[in-house]
PDB file of C-alpha atoms in Angstrom:
ATOM      1  CA  MET B   1      68.400 153.436 114.661  1.00 57.00           C
ATOM      2  CA  ALA B   2      71.902 154.658 113.867  1.00 59.00           C
ATOM      3  CA  LYS B   3      74.118 152.531 111.652  1.00 65.00           C
ATOM      4  CA  LEU B   4      76.748 150.559 113.583  1.00 56.00           C
ATOM      5  CA  PRO B   5      80.403 151.442 113.049  1.00 55.00           C
ATOM      6  CA  PRO B   6      82.017 148.952 110.622  1.00 60.00           C
ATOM      7  CA  HIS B   7      84.119 147.310 113.341  1.00 73.00           C
ATOM      8  CA  PHE B   8      81.084 146.597 115.551  1.00 77.00           C
ATOM      9  CA  SER B   9      79.096 145.419 112.564  1.00 80.00           C
ATOM     10  CA  ASP B  10      81.883 142.942 111.695  1.00 79.00           C
ATOM     11  CA  VAL B  11      82.099 141.660 115.270  1.00 82.00           C
ATOM     12  CA  ILE B  12      78.341 141.149 115.518  1.00 87.00           C
ATOM     13  CA  SER B  13      78.204 139.456 112.123  1.00 87.00           C
ATOM     14  CA  LEU B  14      80.964 137.022 113.126  1.00 86.00           C
ATOM     15  CA  ALA B  15      79.267 136.325 116.468  1.00 90.00           C
ATOM     16  CA  ILE B  16      76.027 135.477 114.664  1.00 92.00           C
ATOM     17  CA  LEU B  17      77.938 133.199 112.275  1.00 92.00           C
ATOM     18  CA  ASP B  18      79.563 131.450 115.254  1.00 92.00           C
ATOM     19  CA  MET B  19      76.149 130.836 116.852  1.00 94.00           C
ATOM     20  CA  GLU B  20      74.724 129.493 113.595  1.00 95.00           C
ATOM     21  CA  VAL B  21      77.726 127.212 113.018  1.00 95.00           C
ATOM     22  CA  ASP B  22      77.325 125.896 116.555  1.00 95.00           C
ATOM     23  CA  GLU B  23      73.654 125.150 115.820  1.00 96.00           C
ATOM     24  CA  VAL B  24      74.657 123.277 112.655  1.00 97.00           C
ATOM     25  CA  ARG B  25      77.258 121.303 114.645  1.00 96.00           C
ATOM     26  CA  HIS B  26      74.659 120.258 117.240  1.00 97.00           C
ATOM     27  CA  ALA B  27      72.043 119.384 114.621  1.00 97.00           C
ATOM     28  CA  TYR B  28      74.581 117.333 112.639  1.00 97.00           C
ATOM     29  CA  SER B  29      75.675 115.489 115.758  1.00 96.00           C
ATOM     30  CA  ALA B  30      72.094 114.720 116.801  1.00 95.00           C
ATOM     31  CA  ALA B  31      71.111 113.498 113.339  1.00 94.00           C
ATOM     32  CA  THR B  32      74.159 111.343 112.665  1.00 95.00           C
ATOM     33  CA  ASN B  33      74.453 109.939 116.189  1.00 92.00           C
ATOM     34  CA  SER B  34      70.853 108.736 116.156  1.00 90.00           C
ATOM     35  CA  LEU B  35      71.530 106.883 112.895  1.00 89.00           C
ATOM     36  CA  LYS B  36      74.876 105.486 114.060  1.00 87.00           C
ATOM     37  CA  ASN B  37      73.309 104.302 117.319  1.00 87.00           C
ATOM     38  CA  GLU B  38      70.409 102.471 115.666  1.00 85.00           C
ATOM     39  CA  LYS B  39      71.971  99.044 116.362  1.00 80.00           C
ATOM     40  CA  LYS B  40      72.566  99.845 120.030  1.00 83.00           C
ATOM     41  CA  THR B  41      69.088 101.344 120.452  1.00 85.00           C
ATOM     42  CA  SER B  42      67.460  98.328 118.803  1.00 81.00           C
ATOM     43  CA  GLU B  43      69.458  95.908 120.933  1.00 80.00           C
ATOM     44  CA  GLU B  44      68.447  97.806 124.077  1.00 83.00           C
ATOM     45  CA  SER B  45      64.775  97.589 123.100  1.00 81.00           C
ATOM     46  CA  ILE B  46      65.120  93.815 122.554  1.00 79.00           C
ATOM     47  CA  ARG B  47      66.765  93.467 125.967  1.00 79.00           C
ATOM     48  CA  ARG B  48      63.939  95.427 127.613  1.00 81.00           C
ATOM     49  CA  ALA B  49      61.287  93.332 125.856  1.00 78.00           C
ATOM     50  CA  LEU B  50      62.991  90.070 126.895  1.00 77.00           C
ATOM     51  CA  ARG B  51      63.831  91.444 130.386  1.00 83.00           C
ATOM     52  CA  LEU B  52      67.563  90.867 129.866  1.00 80.00           C
ATOM     53  CA  GLY B  53      70.306  92.845 131.532  1.00 83.00           C
ATOM     54  CA  PRO B  54      72.987  94.752 129.602  1.00 82.00           C
ATOM     55  CA  ASN B  55      75.493  91.902 129.984  1.00 83.00           C
ATOM     56  CA  ASP B  56      73.121  88.983 129.445  1.00 81.00           C
ATOM     57  CA  PRO B  57      73.654  87.239 126.102  1.00 82.00           C
ATOM     58  CA  LEU B  58      70.887  87.677 123.561  1.00 77.00           C
ATOM     59  CA  PRO B  59      69.156  84.384 122.736  1.00 77.00           C
ATOM     60  CA  GLU B  60      69.939  82.785 119.411  1.00 75.00           C
ATOM     61  CA  PRO B  61      66.998  82.960 116.983  1.00 68.00           C
ATOM     62  CA  GLU B  62      66.960  79.196 116.455  1.00 64.00           C
ATOM     63  CA  THR B  63      66.131  78.693 120.181  1.00 54.00           C
ATOM     64  CA  ASP B  64      62.825  80.452 119.602  1.00 51.00           C
ATOM     65  CA  GLU B  65      59.916  78.169 120.474  1.00 59.00           C
ATOM     66  CA  GLU B  66      57.028  80.497 119.660  1.00 57.00           C
ATOM     67  CA  GLY B  67      56.716  80.483 115.881  1.00 58.00           C
ATOM     68  CA  ASP B  68      60.007  82.130 114.958  1.00 67.00           C
ATOM     69  CA  TYR B  69      59.168  85.320 116.873  1.00 72.00           C
ATOM     70  CA  LEU B  70      62.842  86.057 117.547  1.00 74.00           C
ATOM     71  CA  ASP B  71      63.710  85.518 113.889  1.00 76.00           C
ATOM     72  CA  ASP B  72      61.120  88.159 112.976  1.00 77.00           C
ATOM     73  CA  VAL B  73      62.412  90.599 115.607  1.00 76.00           C
ATOM     74  CA  TYR B  74      66.042  90.134 114.573  1.00 77.00           C
ATOM     75  CA  ASP B  75      65.137  90.526 110.892  1.00 79.00           C
ATOM     76  CA  ARG B  76      63.283  93.742 111.642  1.00 79.00           C
ATOM     77  CA  VAL B  77      66.214  95.088 113.661  1.00 80.00           C
ATOM     78  CA  ALA B  78      68.629  94.188 110.856  1.00 81.00           C
ATOM     79  CA  GLU B  79      66.397  96.089 108.399  1.00 85.00           C
ATOM     80  CA  GLN B  80      66.304  99.153 110.675  1.00 83.00           C
ATOM     81  CA  VAL B  81      70.081  99.124 111.112  1.00 83.00           C
ATOM     82  CA  ALA B  82      70.639  98.739 107.357  1.00 85.00           C
ATOM     83  CA  LYS B  83      68.197 101.569 106.628  1.00 87.00           C
ATOM     84  CA  ALA B  84      69.991 103.842 109.114  1.00 84.00           C
ATOM     85  CA  GLN B  85      73.346 103.063 107.512  1.00 87.00           C
ATOM     86  CA  ASN B  86      71.927 103.789 104.049  1.00 90.00           C
ATOM     87  CA  VAL B  87      70.423 107.113 105.173  1.00 92.00           C
ATOM     88  CA  LEU B  88      73.599 108.361 106.866  1.00 94.00           C
ATOM     89  CA  PRO B  89      75.395 109.446 103.637  1.00 94.00           C
ATOM     90  CA  PHE B  90      72.353 111.490 102.563  1.00 95.00           C
ATOM     91  CA  VAL B  91      72.168 113.210 105.940  1.00 96.00           C
ATOM     92  CA  ARG B  92      75.860 114.120 105.798  1.00 97.00           C
ATOM     93  CA  LYS B  93      75.484 115.552 102.286  1.00 97.00           C
ATOM     94  CA  ALA B  94      72.426 117.551 103.342  1.00 97.00           C
ATOM     95  CA  PHE B  95      74.447 119.125 106.140  1.00 98.00           C
ATOM     96  CA  VAL B  96      77.284 119.970 103.729  1.00 98.00           C
ATOM     97  CA  ILE B  97      74.733 121.807 101.589  1.00 98.00           C
ATOM     98  CA  ALA B  98      73.311 123.622 104.624  1.00 97.00           C
ATOM     99  CA  LEU B  99      76.763 124.570 105.914  1.00 98.00           C
ATOM    100  CA  PHE B 100      77.911 126.014 102.604  1.00 98.00           C
ATOM    101  CA  HIS B 101      74.717 128.024 102.192  1.00 97.00           C
ATOM    102  CA  LEU B 102      75.176 129.383 105.712  1.00 97.00           C
ATOM    103  CA  TRP B 103      78.701 130.498 104.762  1.00 96.00           C
ATOM    104  CA  GLU B 104      77.527 131.845 101.397  1.00 97.00           C
ATOM    105  CA  ARG B 105      74.731 133.880 103.011  1.00 96.00           C
ATOM    106  CA  HIS B 106      77.137 135.257 105.613  1.00 94.00           C
ATOM    107  CA  CYS B 107      79.624 136.398 102.942  1.00 94.00           C
ATOM    108  CA  ASN B 108      76.955 137.864 100.676  1.00 96.00           C
ATOM    109  CA  GLN B 109      75.396 139.843 103.535  1.00 93.00           C
ATOM    110  CA  ARG B 110      78.719 141.204 104.719  1.00 91.00           C
ATOM    111  CA  MET B 111      79.790 142.157 101.210  1.00 93.00           C
ATOM    112  CA  SER B 112      76.296 143.430 100.242  1.00 93.00           C
ATOM    113  CA  VAL B 113      76.207 141.297  97.086  1.00 96.00           C
ATOM    114  CA  GLY B 114      73.594 138.954  95.670  1.00 94.00           C
ATOM    115  CA  HIS B 115      75.861 136.224  94.297  1.00 95.00           C
ATOM    116  CA  TYR B 116      78.720 134.363  96.001  1.00 96.00           C
ATOM    117  CA  ASP B 117      82.077 134.553  94.251  1.00 96.00           C
ATOM    118  CA  HIS B 118      84.684 132.560  96.141  1.00 96.00           C
ATOM    119  CA  GLN B 119      87.755 134.542  95.042  1.00 95.00           C
ATOM    120  CA  LYS B 120      86.106 137.899  95.746  1.00 96.00           C
ATOM    121  CA  ALA B 121      84.856 136.707  99.125  1.00 95.00           C
ATOM    122  CA  MET B 122      88.326 135.487 100.118  1.00 95.00           C
ATOM    123  CA  ALA B 123      89.932 138.767  99.023  1.00 95.00           C
ATOM    124  CA  TRP B 124      87.307 140.828 100.857  1.00 92.00           C
ATOM    125  CA  MET B 125      87.671 138.779 104.052  1.00 90.00           C
ATOM    126  CA  ALA B 126      91.486 138.932 103.858  1.00 90.00           C
ATOM    127  CA  ALA B 127      91.275 142.727 103.543  1.00 90.00           C
ATOM    128  CA  LYS B 128      89.282 142.658 106.807  1.00 86.00           C
ATOM    129  CA  GLY B 129      92.182 140.822 108.461  1.00 85.00           C
ATOM    130  CA  LEU B 130      90.520 137.409 108.584  1.00 85.00           C
ATOM    131  CA  ASN B 131      92.729 134.363 108.121  1.00 82.00           C
ATOM    132  CA  LEU B 132      90.599 131.945 106.107  1.00 89.00           C
ATOM    133  CA  GLN B 133      91.200 128.433 104.838  1.00 93.00           C
ATOM    134  CA  SER B 134      90.407 129.321 101.233  1.00 95.00           C
ATOM    135  CA  SER B 135      91.188 125.861  99.822  1.00 96.00           C
ATOM    136  CA  THR B 136      88.944 124.055 102.300  1.00 97.00           C
ATOM    137  CA  LEU B 137      86.130 126.576 101.814  1.00 97.00           C
ATOM    138  CA  SER B 138      86.439 126.046  98.050  1.00 97.00           C
ATOM    139  CA  GLN B 139      86.175 122.277  98.627  1.00 98.00           C
ATOM    140  CA  LEU B 140      83.059 122.890 100.740  1.00 98.00           C
ATOM    141  CA  GLN B 141      81.471 124.851  97.887  1.00 98.00           C
ATOM    142  CA  LEU B 142      82.347 122.151  95.354  1.00 98.00           C
ATOM    143  CA  ALA B 143      81.073 119.363  97.644  1.00 98.00           C
ATOM    144  CA  CYS B 144      77.817 121.275  98.121  1.00 98.00           C
ATOM    145  CA  ASN B 145      77.344 121.707  94.379  1.00 97.00           C
ATOM    146  CA  CYS B 146      78.305 118.096  93.657  1.00 97.00           C
ATOM    147  CA  ALA B 147      75.786 116.878  96.264  1.00 96.00           C
ATOM    148  CA  LYS B 148      73.051 119.060  94.742  1.00 95.00           C
ATOM    149  CA  HIS B 149      73.713 118.741  91.019  1.00 92.00           C
ATOM    150  CA  ASP B 150      75.566 115.426  90.534  1.00 85.00           C
ATOM    151  CA  ARG B 151      77.947 115.122  87.556  1.00 86.00           C
ATOM    152  CA  GLY B 152      79.485 118.229  86.150  1.00 89.00           C
ATOM    153  CA  ARG B 153      82.189 120.790  86.731  1.00 94.00           C
ATOM    154  CA  SER B 154      81.879 120.850  90.534  1.00 95.00           C
ATOM    155  CA  CYS B 155      82.271 117.078  90.861  1.00 96.00           C
ATOM    156  CA  SER B 156      85.202 117.076  88.418  1.00 96.00           C
ATOM    157  CA  ASP B 157      86.921 120.017  90.125  1.00 97.00           C
ATOM    158  CA  LEU B 158      86.441 118.474  93.560  1.00 97.00           C
ATOM    159  CA  TRP B 159      87.863 115.144  92.354  1.00 97.00           C
ATOM    160  CA  LYS B 160      90.982 116.977  91.092  1.00 96.00           C
ATOM    161  CA  LEU B 161      91.479 118.519  94.534  1.00 96.00           C
ATOM    162  CA  ARG B 162      90.316 115.608  96.696  1.00 97.00           C
ATOM    163  CA  PRO B 163      90.005 112.281  94.878  1.00 96.00           C
ATOM    164  CA  ASP B 164      89.755 110.699  98.346  1.00 96.00           C
ATOM    165  CA  PHE B 165      86.245 112.222  98.624  1.00 97.00           C
ATOM    166  CA  PHE B 166      85.027 109.816  95.934  1.00 96.00           C
ATOM    167  CA  ASN B 167      84.664 106.102  96.536  1.00 89.00           C
ATOM    168  CA  GLY B 168      86.747 104.158  94.003  1.00 91.00           C
ATOM    169  CA  VAL B 169      86.652 106.870  91.322  1.00 94.00           C
ATOM    170  CA  GLN B 170      89.750 106.795  89.123  1.00 94.00           C
ATOM    171  CA  SER B 171      89.008 109.732  86.811  1.00 93.00           C
ATOM    172  CA  GLU B 172      87.295 113.106  87.054  1.00 92.00           C
ATOM    173  CA  ASP B 173      84.631 112.226  84.479  1.00 92.00           C
ATOM    174  CA  LYS B 174      83.368 109.459  86.786  1.00 93.00           C
ATOM    175  CA  ALA B 175      83.041 111.725  89.838  1.00 95.00           C
ATOM    176  CA  SER B 176      79.366 112.007  90.803  1.00 95.00           C
ATOM    177  CA  GLU B 177      77.071 112.583  93.761  1.00 95.00           C
ATOM    178  CA  PRO B 178      76.446 108.878  94.469  1.00 95.00           C
ATOM    179  CA  ARG B 179      80.222 108.326  94.708  1.00 95.00           C
ATOM    180  CA  LEU B 180      80.813 111.385  96.930  1.00 97.00           C
ATOM    181  CA  ILE B 181      81.784 110.287 100.436  1.00 96.00           C
ATOM    182  CA  ILE B 182      81.320 112.730 103.308  1.00 97.00           C
ATOM    183  CA  THR B 183      82.670 111.359 106.574  1.00 96.00           C
ATOM    184  CA  ASP B 184      82.367 112.867 110.028  1.00 96.00           C
ATOM    185  CA  GLU B 185      86.013 113.930 109.673  1.00 97.00           C
ATOM    186  CA  THR B 186      85.280 115.660 106.351  1.00 97.00           C
ATOM    187  CA  PHE B 187      82.312 117.517 107.805  1.00 97.00           C
ATOM    188  CA  ASP B 188      84.396 118.558 110.814  1.00 96.00           C
ATOM    189  CA  LEU B 189      87.079 119.862 108.442  1.00 96.00           C
ATOM    190  CA  PHE B 190      84.459 121.989 106.678  1.00 97.00           C
ATOM    191  CA  LEU B 191      82.998 123.230 109.972  1.00 96.00           C
ATOM    192  CA  ARG B 192      86.406 124.315 111.239  1.00 95.00           C
ATOM    193  CA  ALA B 193      87.110 126.146 107.959  1.00 95.00           C
ATOM    194  CA  VAL B 194      83.902 128.163 108.314  1.00 95.00           C
ATOM    195  CA  GLU B 195      84.544 129.090 111.923  1.00 89.00           C
ATOM    196  CA  ARG B 196      88.341 129.497 111.785  1.00 74.00           C
ATOM    197  CA  ARG B 197      89.133 133.114 111.052  1.00 62.00           C
TER     198      ARG B 197
END
């Protein structure tokens, strides 16, 4: 098969990246929405079990006459909701890692290199006429590395750029993976930086 002209190769490569970013967006939405909706889903299952309508008030646990059955159900639901809320930050960080590696792989393939260098990638893409959000893509790389490796240069460098990404951290030496906060808005910012060219 003949080699594609560079222009067509660039267009196809960007189209593939767009499709992959869209897949990441859908997967992220499905994963986080299921966790965020745990309370609603649990409440709906209680309503079905008790044959209550959507607007009927849920019975108070202390009105339970059958050996604290409702207390047990409500405790179990509270545990499920708490577990979902505790898992959500890990899921968001995992998607940050996946998104950066998608971007890294795309750049490395297009540049025919084996190792991602942010400055070289930005210069190469700019020479191709692409308008990239270099600062946000750098933050994505640092957030990925912080999420994977914990304390170190990436966490410190990210804190210098975005101290608001770290919960209650007042100095760069305290920036660490457990304190890294990825919100839906942060992830959306990163997604738009990868797809905005």
